[in-house]
Short mmCIF file of C-alpha atoms and ligand atoms in Angstrom, two decimals:
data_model
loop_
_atom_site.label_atom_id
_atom_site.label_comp_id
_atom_site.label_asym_id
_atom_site.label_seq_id
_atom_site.Cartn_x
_atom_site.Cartn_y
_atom_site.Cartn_z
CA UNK A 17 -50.18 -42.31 28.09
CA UNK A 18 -46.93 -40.71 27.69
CA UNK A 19 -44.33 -39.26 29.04
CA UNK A 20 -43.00 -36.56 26.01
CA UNK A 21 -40.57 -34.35 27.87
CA UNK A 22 -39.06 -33.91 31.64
CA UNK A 23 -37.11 -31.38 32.79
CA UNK A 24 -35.29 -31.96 36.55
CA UNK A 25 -33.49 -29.14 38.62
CA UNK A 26 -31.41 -30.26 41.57
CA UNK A 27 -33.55 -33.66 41.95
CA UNK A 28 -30.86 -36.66 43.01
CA UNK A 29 -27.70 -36.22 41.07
CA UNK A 30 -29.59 -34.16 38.50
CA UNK A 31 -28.18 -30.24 38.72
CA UNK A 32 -30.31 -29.25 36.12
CA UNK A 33 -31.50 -31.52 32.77
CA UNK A 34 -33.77 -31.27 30.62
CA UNK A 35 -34.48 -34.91 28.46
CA UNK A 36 -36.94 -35.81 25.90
CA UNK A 37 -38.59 -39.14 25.08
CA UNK A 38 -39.73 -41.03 22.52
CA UNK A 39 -43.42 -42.53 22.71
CA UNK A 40 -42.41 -46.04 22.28
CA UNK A 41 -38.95 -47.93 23.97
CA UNK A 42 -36.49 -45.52 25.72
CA UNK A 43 -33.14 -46.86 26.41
CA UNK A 44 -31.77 -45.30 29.71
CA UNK A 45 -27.48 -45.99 29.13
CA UNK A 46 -24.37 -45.49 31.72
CA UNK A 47 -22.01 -46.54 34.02
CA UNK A 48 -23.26 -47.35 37.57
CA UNK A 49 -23.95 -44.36 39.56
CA UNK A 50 -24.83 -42.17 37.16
CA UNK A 51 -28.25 -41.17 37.49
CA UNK A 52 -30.17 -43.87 35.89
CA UNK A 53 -32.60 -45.66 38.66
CA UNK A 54 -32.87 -41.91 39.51
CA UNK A 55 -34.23 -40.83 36.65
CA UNK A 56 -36.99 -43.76 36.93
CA UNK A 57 -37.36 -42.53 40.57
CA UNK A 58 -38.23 -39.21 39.12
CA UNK A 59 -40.66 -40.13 36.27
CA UNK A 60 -42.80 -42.49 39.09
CA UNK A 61 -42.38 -39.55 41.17
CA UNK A 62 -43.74 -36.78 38.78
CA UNK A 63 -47.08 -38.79 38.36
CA UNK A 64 -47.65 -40.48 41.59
CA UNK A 65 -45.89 -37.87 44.59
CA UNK A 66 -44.38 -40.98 45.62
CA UNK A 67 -40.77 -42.57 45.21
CA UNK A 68 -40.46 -46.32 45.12
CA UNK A 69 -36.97 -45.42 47.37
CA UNK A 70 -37.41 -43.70 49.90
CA UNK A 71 -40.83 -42.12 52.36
CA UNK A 72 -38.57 -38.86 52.96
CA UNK A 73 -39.03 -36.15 49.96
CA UNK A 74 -36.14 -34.56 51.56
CA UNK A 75 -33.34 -37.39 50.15
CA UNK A 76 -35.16 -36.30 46.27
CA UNK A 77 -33.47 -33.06 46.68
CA UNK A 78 -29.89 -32.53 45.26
CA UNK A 79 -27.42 -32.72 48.48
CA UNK A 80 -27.27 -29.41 50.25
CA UNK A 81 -29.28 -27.44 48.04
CA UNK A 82 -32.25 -25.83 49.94
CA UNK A 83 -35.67 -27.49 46.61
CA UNK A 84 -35.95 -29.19 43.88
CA UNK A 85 -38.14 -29.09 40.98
CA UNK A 86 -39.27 -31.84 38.51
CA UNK A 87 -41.56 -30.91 35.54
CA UNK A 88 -42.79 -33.01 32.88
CA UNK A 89 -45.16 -33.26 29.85
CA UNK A 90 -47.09 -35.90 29.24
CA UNK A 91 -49.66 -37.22 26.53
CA UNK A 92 -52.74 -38.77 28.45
CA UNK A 93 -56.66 -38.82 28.65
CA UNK A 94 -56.21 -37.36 24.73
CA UNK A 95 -54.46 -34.10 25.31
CA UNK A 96 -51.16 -32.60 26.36
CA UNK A 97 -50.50 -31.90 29.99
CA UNK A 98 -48.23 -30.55 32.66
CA UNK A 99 -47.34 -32.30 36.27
CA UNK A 100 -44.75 -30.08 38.01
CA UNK A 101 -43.79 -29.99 41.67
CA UNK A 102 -41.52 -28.53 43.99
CA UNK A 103 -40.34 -29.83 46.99
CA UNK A 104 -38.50 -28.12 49.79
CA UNK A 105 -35.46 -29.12 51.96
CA UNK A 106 -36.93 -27.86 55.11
CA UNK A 107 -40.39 -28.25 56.89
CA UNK A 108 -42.26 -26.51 54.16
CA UNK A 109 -44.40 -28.47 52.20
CA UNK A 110 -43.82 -30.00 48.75
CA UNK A 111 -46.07 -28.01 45.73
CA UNK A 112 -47.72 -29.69 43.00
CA UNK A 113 -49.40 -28.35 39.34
CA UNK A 114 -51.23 -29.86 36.96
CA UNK A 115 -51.67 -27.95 33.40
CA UNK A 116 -50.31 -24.74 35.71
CA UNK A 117 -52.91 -24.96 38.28
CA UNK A 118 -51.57 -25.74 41.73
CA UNK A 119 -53.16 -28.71 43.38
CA UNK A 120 -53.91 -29.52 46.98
CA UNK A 121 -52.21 -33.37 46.91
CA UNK A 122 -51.13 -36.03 44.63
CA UNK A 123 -54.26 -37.50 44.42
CA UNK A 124 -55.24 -34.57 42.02
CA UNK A 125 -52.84 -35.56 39.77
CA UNK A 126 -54.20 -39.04 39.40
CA UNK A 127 -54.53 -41.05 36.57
CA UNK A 128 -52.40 -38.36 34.30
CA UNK A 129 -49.22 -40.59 34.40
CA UNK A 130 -49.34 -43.88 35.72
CA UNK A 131 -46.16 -45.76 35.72
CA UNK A 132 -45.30 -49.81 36.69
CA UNK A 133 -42.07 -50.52 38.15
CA UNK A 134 -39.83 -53.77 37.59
CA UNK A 135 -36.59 -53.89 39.32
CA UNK A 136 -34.64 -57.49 40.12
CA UNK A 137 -35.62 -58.07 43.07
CA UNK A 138 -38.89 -58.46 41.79
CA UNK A 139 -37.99 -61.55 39.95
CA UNK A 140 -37.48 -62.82 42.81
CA UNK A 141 -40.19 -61.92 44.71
CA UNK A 142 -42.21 -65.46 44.51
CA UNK A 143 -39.38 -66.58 46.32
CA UNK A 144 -39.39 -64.34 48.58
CA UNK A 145 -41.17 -63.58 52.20
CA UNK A 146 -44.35 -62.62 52.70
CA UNK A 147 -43.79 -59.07 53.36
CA UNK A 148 -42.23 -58.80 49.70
CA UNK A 149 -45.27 -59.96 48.26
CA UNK A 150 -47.67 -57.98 50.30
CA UNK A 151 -45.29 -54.71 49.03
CA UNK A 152 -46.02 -55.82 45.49
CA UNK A 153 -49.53 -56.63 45.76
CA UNK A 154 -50.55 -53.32 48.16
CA UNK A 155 -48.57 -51.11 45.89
CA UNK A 156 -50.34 -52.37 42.62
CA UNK A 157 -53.77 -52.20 44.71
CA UNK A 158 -53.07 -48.83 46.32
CA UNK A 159 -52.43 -47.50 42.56
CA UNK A 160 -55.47 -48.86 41.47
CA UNK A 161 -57.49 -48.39 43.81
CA UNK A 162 -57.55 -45.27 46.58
CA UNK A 163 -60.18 -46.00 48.46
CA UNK A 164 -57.92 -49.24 49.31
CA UNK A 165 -55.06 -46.87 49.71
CA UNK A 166 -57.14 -44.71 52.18
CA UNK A 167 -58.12 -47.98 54.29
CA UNK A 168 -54.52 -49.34 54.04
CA UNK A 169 -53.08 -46.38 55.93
CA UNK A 170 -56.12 -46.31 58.06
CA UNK A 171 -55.56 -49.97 58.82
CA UNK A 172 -51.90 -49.51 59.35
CA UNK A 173 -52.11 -46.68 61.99
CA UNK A 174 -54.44 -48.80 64.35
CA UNK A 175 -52.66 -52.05 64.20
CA UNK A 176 -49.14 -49.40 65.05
CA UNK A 177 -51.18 -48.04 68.09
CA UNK A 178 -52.46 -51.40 69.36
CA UNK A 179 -48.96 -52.75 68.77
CA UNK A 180 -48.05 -50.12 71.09
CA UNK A 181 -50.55 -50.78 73.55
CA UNK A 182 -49.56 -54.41 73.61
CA UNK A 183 -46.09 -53.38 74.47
CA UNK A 184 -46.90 -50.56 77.05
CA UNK A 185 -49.26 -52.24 78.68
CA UNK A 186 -46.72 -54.01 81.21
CA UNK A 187 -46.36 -50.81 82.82
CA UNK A 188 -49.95 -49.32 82.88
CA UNK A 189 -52.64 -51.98 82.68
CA UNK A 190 -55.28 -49.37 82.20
CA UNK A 191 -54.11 -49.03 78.37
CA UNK A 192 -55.50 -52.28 77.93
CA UNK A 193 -59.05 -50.53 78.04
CA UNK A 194 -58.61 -49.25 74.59
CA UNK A 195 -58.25 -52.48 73.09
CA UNK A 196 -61.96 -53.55 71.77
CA UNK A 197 -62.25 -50.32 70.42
CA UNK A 198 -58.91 -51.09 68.22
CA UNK A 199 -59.30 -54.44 67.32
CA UNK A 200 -63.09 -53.67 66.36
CA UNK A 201 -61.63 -51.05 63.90
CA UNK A 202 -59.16 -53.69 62.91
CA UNK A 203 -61.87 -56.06 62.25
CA UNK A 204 -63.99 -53.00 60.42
CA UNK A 205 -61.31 -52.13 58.10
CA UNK A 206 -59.20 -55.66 57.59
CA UNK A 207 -62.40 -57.14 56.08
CA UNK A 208 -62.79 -54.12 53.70
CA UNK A 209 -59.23 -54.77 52.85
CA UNK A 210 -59.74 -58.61 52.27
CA UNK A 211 -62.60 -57.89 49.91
CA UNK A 212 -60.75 -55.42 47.27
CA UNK A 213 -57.85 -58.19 47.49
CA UNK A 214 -59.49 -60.79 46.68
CA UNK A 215 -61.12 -59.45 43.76
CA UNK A 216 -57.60 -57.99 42.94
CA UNK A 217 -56.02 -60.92 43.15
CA UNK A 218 -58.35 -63.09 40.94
CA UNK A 219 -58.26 -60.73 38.16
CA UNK A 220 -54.02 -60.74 38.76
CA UNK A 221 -54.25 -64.25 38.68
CA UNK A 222 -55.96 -64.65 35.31
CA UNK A 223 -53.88 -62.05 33.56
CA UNK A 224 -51.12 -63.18 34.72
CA UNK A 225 -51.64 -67.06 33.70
CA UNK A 226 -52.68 -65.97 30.46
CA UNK A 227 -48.72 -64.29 30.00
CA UNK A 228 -46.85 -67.53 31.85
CA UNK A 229 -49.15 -69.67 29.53
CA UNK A 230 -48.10 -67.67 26.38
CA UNK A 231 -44.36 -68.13 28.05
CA UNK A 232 -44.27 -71.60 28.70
CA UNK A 233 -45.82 -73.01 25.50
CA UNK A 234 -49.12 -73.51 27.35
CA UNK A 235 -47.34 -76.65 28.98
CA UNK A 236 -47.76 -74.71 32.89
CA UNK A 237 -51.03 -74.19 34.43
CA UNK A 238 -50.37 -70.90 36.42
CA UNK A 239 -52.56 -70.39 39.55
CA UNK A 240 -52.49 -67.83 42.31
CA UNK A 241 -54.28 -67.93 45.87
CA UNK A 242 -54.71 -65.44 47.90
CA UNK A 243 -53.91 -66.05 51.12
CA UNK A 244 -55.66 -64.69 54.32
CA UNK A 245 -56.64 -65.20 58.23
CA UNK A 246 -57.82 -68.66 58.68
CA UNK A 247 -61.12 -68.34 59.75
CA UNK A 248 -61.51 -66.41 56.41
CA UNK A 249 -63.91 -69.42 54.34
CA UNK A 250 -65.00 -67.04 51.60
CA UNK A 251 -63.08 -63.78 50.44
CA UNK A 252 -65.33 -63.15 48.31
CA UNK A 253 -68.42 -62.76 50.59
CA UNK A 254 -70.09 -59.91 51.97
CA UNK A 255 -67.96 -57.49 53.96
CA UNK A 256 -70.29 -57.85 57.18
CA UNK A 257 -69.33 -61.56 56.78
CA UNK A 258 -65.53 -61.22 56.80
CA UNK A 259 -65.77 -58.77 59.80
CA UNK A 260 -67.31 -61.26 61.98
CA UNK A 261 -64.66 -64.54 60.80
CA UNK A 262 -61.77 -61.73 61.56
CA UNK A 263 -63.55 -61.40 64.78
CA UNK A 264 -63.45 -64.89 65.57
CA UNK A 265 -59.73 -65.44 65.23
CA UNK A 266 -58.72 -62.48 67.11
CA UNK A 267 -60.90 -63.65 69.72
CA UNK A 268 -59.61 -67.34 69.72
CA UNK A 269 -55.68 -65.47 69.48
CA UNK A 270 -56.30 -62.98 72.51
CA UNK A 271 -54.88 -64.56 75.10
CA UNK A 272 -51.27 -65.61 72.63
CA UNK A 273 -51.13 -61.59 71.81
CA UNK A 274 -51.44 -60.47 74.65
CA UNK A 275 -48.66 -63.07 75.80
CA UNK A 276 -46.42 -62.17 73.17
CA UNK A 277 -47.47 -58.73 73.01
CA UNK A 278 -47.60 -58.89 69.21
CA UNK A 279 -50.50 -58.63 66.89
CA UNK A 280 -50.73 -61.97 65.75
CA UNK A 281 -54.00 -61.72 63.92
CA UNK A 282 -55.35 -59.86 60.28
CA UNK A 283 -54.76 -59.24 56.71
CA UNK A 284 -51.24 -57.55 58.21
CA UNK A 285 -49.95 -61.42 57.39
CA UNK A 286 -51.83 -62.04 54.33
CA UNK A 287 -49.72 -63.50 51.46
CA UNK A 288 -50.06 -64.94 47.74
CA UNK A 289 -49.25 -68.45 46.57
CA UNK A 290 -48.86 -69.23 43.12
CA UNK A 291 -48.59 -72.81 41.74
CA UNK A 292 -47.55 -74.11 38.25
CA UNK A 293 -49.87 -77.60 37.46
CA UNK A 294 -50.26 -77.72 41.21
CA UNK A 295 -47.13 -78.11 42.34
CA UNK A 296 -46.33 -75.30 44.54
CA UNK A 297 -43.82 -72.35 42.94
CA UNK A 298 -42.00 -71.32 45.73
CA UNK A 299 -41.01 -74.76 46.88
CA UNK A 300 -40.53 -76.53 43.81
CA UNK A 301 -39.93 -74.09 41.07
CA UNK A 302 -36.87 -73.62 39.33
CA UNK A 303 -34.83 -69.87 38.96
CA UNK A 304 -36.34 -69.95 35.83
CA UNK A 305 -39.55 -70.85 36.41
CA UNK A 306 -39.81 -68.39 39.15
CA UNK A 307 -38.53 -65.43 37.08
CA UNK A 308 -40.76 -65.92 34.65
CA UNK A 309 -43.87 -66.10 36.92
CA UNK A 310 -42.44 -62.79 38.35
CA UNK A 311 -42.57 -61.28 34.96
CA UNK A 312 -46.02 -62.82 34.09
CA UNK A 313 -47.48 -60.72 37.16
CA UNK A 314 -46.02 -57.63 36.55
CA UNK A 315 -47.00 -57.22 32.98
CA UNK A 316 -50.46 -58.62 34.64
CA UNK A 317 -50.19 -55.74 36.65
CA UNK A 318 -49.50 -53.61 33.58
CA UNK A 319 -52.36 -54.91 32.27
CA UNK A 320 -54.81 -54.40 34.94
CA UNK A 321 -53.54 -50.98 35.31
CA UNK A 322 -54.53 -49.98 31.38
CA UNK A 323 -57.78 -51.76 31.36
CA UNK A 324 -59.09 -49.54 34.38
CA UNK A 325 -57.77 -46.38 33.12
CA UNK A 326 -58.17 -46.98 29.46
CA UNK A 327 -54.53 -46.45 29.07
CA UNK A 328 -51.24 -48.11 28.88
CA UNK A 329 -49.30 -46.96 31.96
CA UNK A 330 -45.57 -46.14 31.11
CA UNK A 331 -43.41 -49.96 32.38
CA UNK A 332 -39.82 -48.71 34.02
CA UNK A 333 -37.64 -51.41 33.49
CA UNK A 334 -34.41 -51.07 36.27
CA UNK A 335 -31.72 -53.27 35.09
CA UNK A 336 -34.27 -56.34 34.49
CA UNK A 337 -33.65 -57.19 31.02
CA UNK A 338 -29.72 -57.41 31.38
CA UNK A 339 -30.62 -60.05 34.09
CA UNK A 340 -32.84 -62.19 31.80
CA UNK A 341 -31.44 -64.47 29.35
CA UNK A 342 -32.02 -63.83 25.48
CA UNK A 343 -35.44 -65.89 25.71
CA UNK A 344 -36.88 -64.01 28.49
CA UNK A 345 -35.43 -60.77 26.86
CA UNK A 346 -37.36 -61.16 23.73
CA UNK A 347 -40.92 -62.26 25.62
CA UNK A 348 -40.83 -59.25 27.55
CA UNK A 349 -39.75 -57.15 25.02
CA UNK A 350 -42.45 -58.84 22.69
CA UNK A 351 -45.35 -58.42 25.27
CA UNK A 352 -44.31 -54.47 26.23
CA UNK A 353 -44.75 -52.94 22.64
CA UNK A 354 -47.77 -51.03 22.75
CA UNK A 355 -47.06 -48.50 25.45
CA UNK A 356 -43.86 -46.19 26.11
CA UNK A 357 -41.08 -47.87 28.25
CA UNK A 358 -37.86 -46.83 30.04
CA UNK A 359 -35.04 -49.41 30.23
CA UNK A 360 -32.32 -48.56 32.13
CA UNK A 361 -28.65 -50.42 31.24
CA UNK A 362 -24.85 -50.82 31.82
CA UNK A 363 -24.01 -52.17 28.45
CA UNK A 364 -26.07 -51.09 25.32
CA UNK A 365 -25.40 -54.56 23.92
CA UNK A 366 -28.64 -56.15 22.04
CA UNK A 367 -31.09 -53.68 23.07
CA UNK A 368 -29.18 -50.42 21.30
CA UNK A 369 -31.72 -50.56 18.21
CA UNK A 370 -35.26 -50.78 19.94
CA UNK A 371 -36.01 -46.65 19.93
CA UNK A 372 -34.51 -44.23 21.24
CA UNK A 373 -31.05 -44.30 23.47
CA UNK A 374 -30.21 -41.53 26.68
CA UNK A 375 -26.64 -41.66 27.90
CA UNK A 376 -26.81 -40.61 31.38
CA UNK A 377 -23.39 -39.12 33.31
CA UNK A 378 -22.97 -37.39 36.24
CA UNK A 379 -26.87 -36.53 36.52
CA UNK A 380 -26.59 -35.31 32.91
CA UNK A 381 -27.90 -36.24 29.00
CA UNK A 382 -24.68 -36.90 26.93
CA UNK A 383 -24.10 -37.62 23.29
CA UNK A 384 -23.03 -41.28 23.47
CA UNK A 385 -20.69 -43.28 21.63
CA UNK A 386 -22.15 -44.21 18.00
CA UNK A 387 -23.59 -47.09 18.52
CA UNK A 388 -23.00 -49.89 15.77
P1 ATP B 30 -26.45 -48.43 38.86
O1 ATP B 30 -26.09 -48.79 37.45
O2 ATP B 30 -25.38 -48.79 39.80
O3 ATP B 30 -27.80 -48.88 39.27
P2 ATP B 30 -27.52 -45.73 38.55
O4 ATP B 30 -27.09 -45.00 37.33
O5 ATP B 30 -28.87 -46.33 38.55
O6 ATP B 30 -26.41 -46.81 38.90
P3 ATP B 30 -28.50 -44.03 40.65
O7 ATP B 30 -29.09 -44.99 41.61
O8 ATP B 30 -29.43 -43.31 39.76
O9 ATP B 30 -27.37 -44.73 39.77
O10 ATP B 30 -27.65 -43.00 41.56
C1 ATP B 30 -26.65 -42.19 41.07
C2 ATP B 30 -25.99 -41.39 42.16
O11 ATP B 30 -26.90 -40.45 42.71
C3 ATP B 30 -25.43 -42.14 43.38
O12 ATP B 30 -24.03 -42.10 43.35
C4 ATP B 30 -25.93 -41.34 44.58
O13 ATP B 30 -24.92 -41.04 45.50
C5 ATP B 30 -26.43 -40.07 43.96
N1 ATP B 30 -27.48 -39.44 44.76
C6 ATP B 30 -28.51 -40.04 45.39
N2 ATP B 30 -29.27 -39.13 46.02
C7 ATP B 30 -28.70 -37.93 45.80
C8 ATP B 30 -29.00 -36.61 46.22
N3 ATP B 30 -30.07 -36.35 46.97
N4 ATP B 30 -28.19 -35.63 45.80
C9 ATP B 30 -27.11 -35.87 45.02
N5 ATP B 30 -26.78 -37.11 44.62
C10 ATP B 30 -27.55 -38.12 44.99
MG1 MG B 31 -29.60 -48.18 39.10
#
């Protein structure tokens, strides 16, 4: 899939643009605060209805105008098509179209333009806490997958009301009634969520060894365990089965959440562990060793991605590459051809001849400085 064409009115810094792409490497150039991470923002955006900045459509739309309005056309499933929306400043809600036809929610648009994001803080993110990892994994999962999606939010408004409950309950002990029916739902849903993660995570796992192998020379045997609720012995068995084992560790933590009035118990703490020849990565990699696992998963995720769809989904790379040394450059760069990609940069330096180049000022397309 590709993205051929987008045109952006009074999205971000963007008064009005309208920018065309090539199908392979597009090289996103200009001075910091111009307009570049936005214009990623606004090509995830156009396929998914989400931003990977912000929950609050509102911020997308240029300060103190009253909508904005992203359209694009894109090359996918074997034809040309159309995603447009509109969103509005006030309560009224955003509007999407595909091929001209207005659609009820993002989820009609699905599949037309998939996009995976890599910013820096992903290379870090094996370093990182749990919750980063959890972001990365979920939001790979979620765009696989939406019946995880659907059970993810479902998930995540229980565990926020019996959160709640845990807290309020010091000043109405009656609210404590409502608590087997939540943590049964809990249970219900947390083992549907274990099951589609562990299968997730296996097949990330393999893909992604298969790139740090290719990186390292085949010298590093990259693993990656998933990481769930104790009681847990199987991830991979039935779903009835994991509903019970969830069971029995919020039963044997009761008494310590209630106490601490925090849920303490669930796939809400799950986590990922990955390990190079069986030394663990996060305590005894090095920077570089941990950047390049970083990158191994997210073209893994790439990967995963275009096998389910039959696609390639379009890679937005923000500011990654100038933070990887010449090596690392030229893997990625090596591994991406194939599909289209956006590369935002500062400084055009090594990367000026891969396709084509967009100067970016003030929210705008330019005519750039002839490159050499
Ligand atoms: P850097 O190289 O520092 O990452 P960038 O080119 O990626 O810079 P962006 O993150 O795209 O820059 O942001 C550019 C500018 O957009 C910022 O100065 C920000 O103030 C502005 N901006 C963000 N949201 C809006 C909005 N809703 N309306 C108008 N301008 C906005
Ligand atoms: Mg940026």
């Amino acid at each position: 899939m590709r993205l051929n064409s987008l045109t952006l009115r009074n999205f971000r810094n963007y008064r009005a643009s309208a920018l065309t792409f090539s199908p392979g490497v597009n090289l996103i150039l200009g001075d910091n605060a111009q307009g570049k991470t936005n214009l990623l923002e606004a090509i995830a955006f156009l396929g998914s209805g989400k931003s990977f900045r912000t929950q609050k459509g509102a911020e997308l739309i240029r300060f103190d105008q009253e909508f904005g309005e992203l359209e694009g056309s894109v090359f996918s499933q074997e034809r040309e098509q159309s995603l447009r929306w509109i969103l509005f400043s006030g309560n009224r809600p955003r509007q999407c179209f595909r091929n001209g036809a207005k659609k009820k929610s993002a989820a009609d648009l699905a599949g037309v333009l998939q996009t995976v994001l890599f910013c820096p803080e992903d290379l870090m993110v094996l370093r990182a806490g749990a919750a980063a990892r959890r972001r990365l994994g979920d939001g790979a999962l979620c765009q696989l997958r939406p019946n995880y999606e659907a059970a993810l939010a479902e998930y995540g408004r229980v565990l926020e009301r019996k959160s709640r409950i845990l807290k309020d309950r010091f000043q109405d002990q009656r609210l404590l009634d409502l608590l087997p029916e939540y943590d049964a739902q809990l249970c219900r849903v947390g083992a549907l969520l274990i099951a589609y993660r562990a299968r997730f995570y296996d097949s990330l796992g393999k893909a992604a060894g298969a790139y740090h192998g290719h990186f390292s020379g085949g010298g590093e045997d990259f693993r990656l365990e998933y990481k769930t609720v104790s009681t847990i012995l199987d991830p991979f068995a039935p779903v009835s089965v994991l509903e019970g084992q969830l069971r029995e560790h919020l039963e044997s933590h009761r008494r310590g959440e209630l106490e601490s009035a925090q849920c303490l118990t669930g796939p809400h703490r799950d986590d990922f562990e990955v390990s190079l020849s069986g030394r663990n990565l996060k305590q005894f990699g090095s920077q570089g060793q941990v950047r390049t696992a970083a990158i191994s998963l997210k073209l893994a995720q790439r990967e995963l991605m275009g096998k389910a769809s039959g696609e390639t989904p379009v890679l937005l790379l923000d500011d990654v590459l100038s933070e990887l040394d010449p090596g690392r450059q030229d893997f990625v760069l090596n591994q991406i051809s194939g599909g289209q990609v956006f590369i935002t940069c500062c400084e055009p330096g090594r990367f000026s001849k891969l396709g084509k180049t967009v100067f970016i000022k003030g929210g705008q397309a330019v005519d750039g400085p002839e490159l050499g």
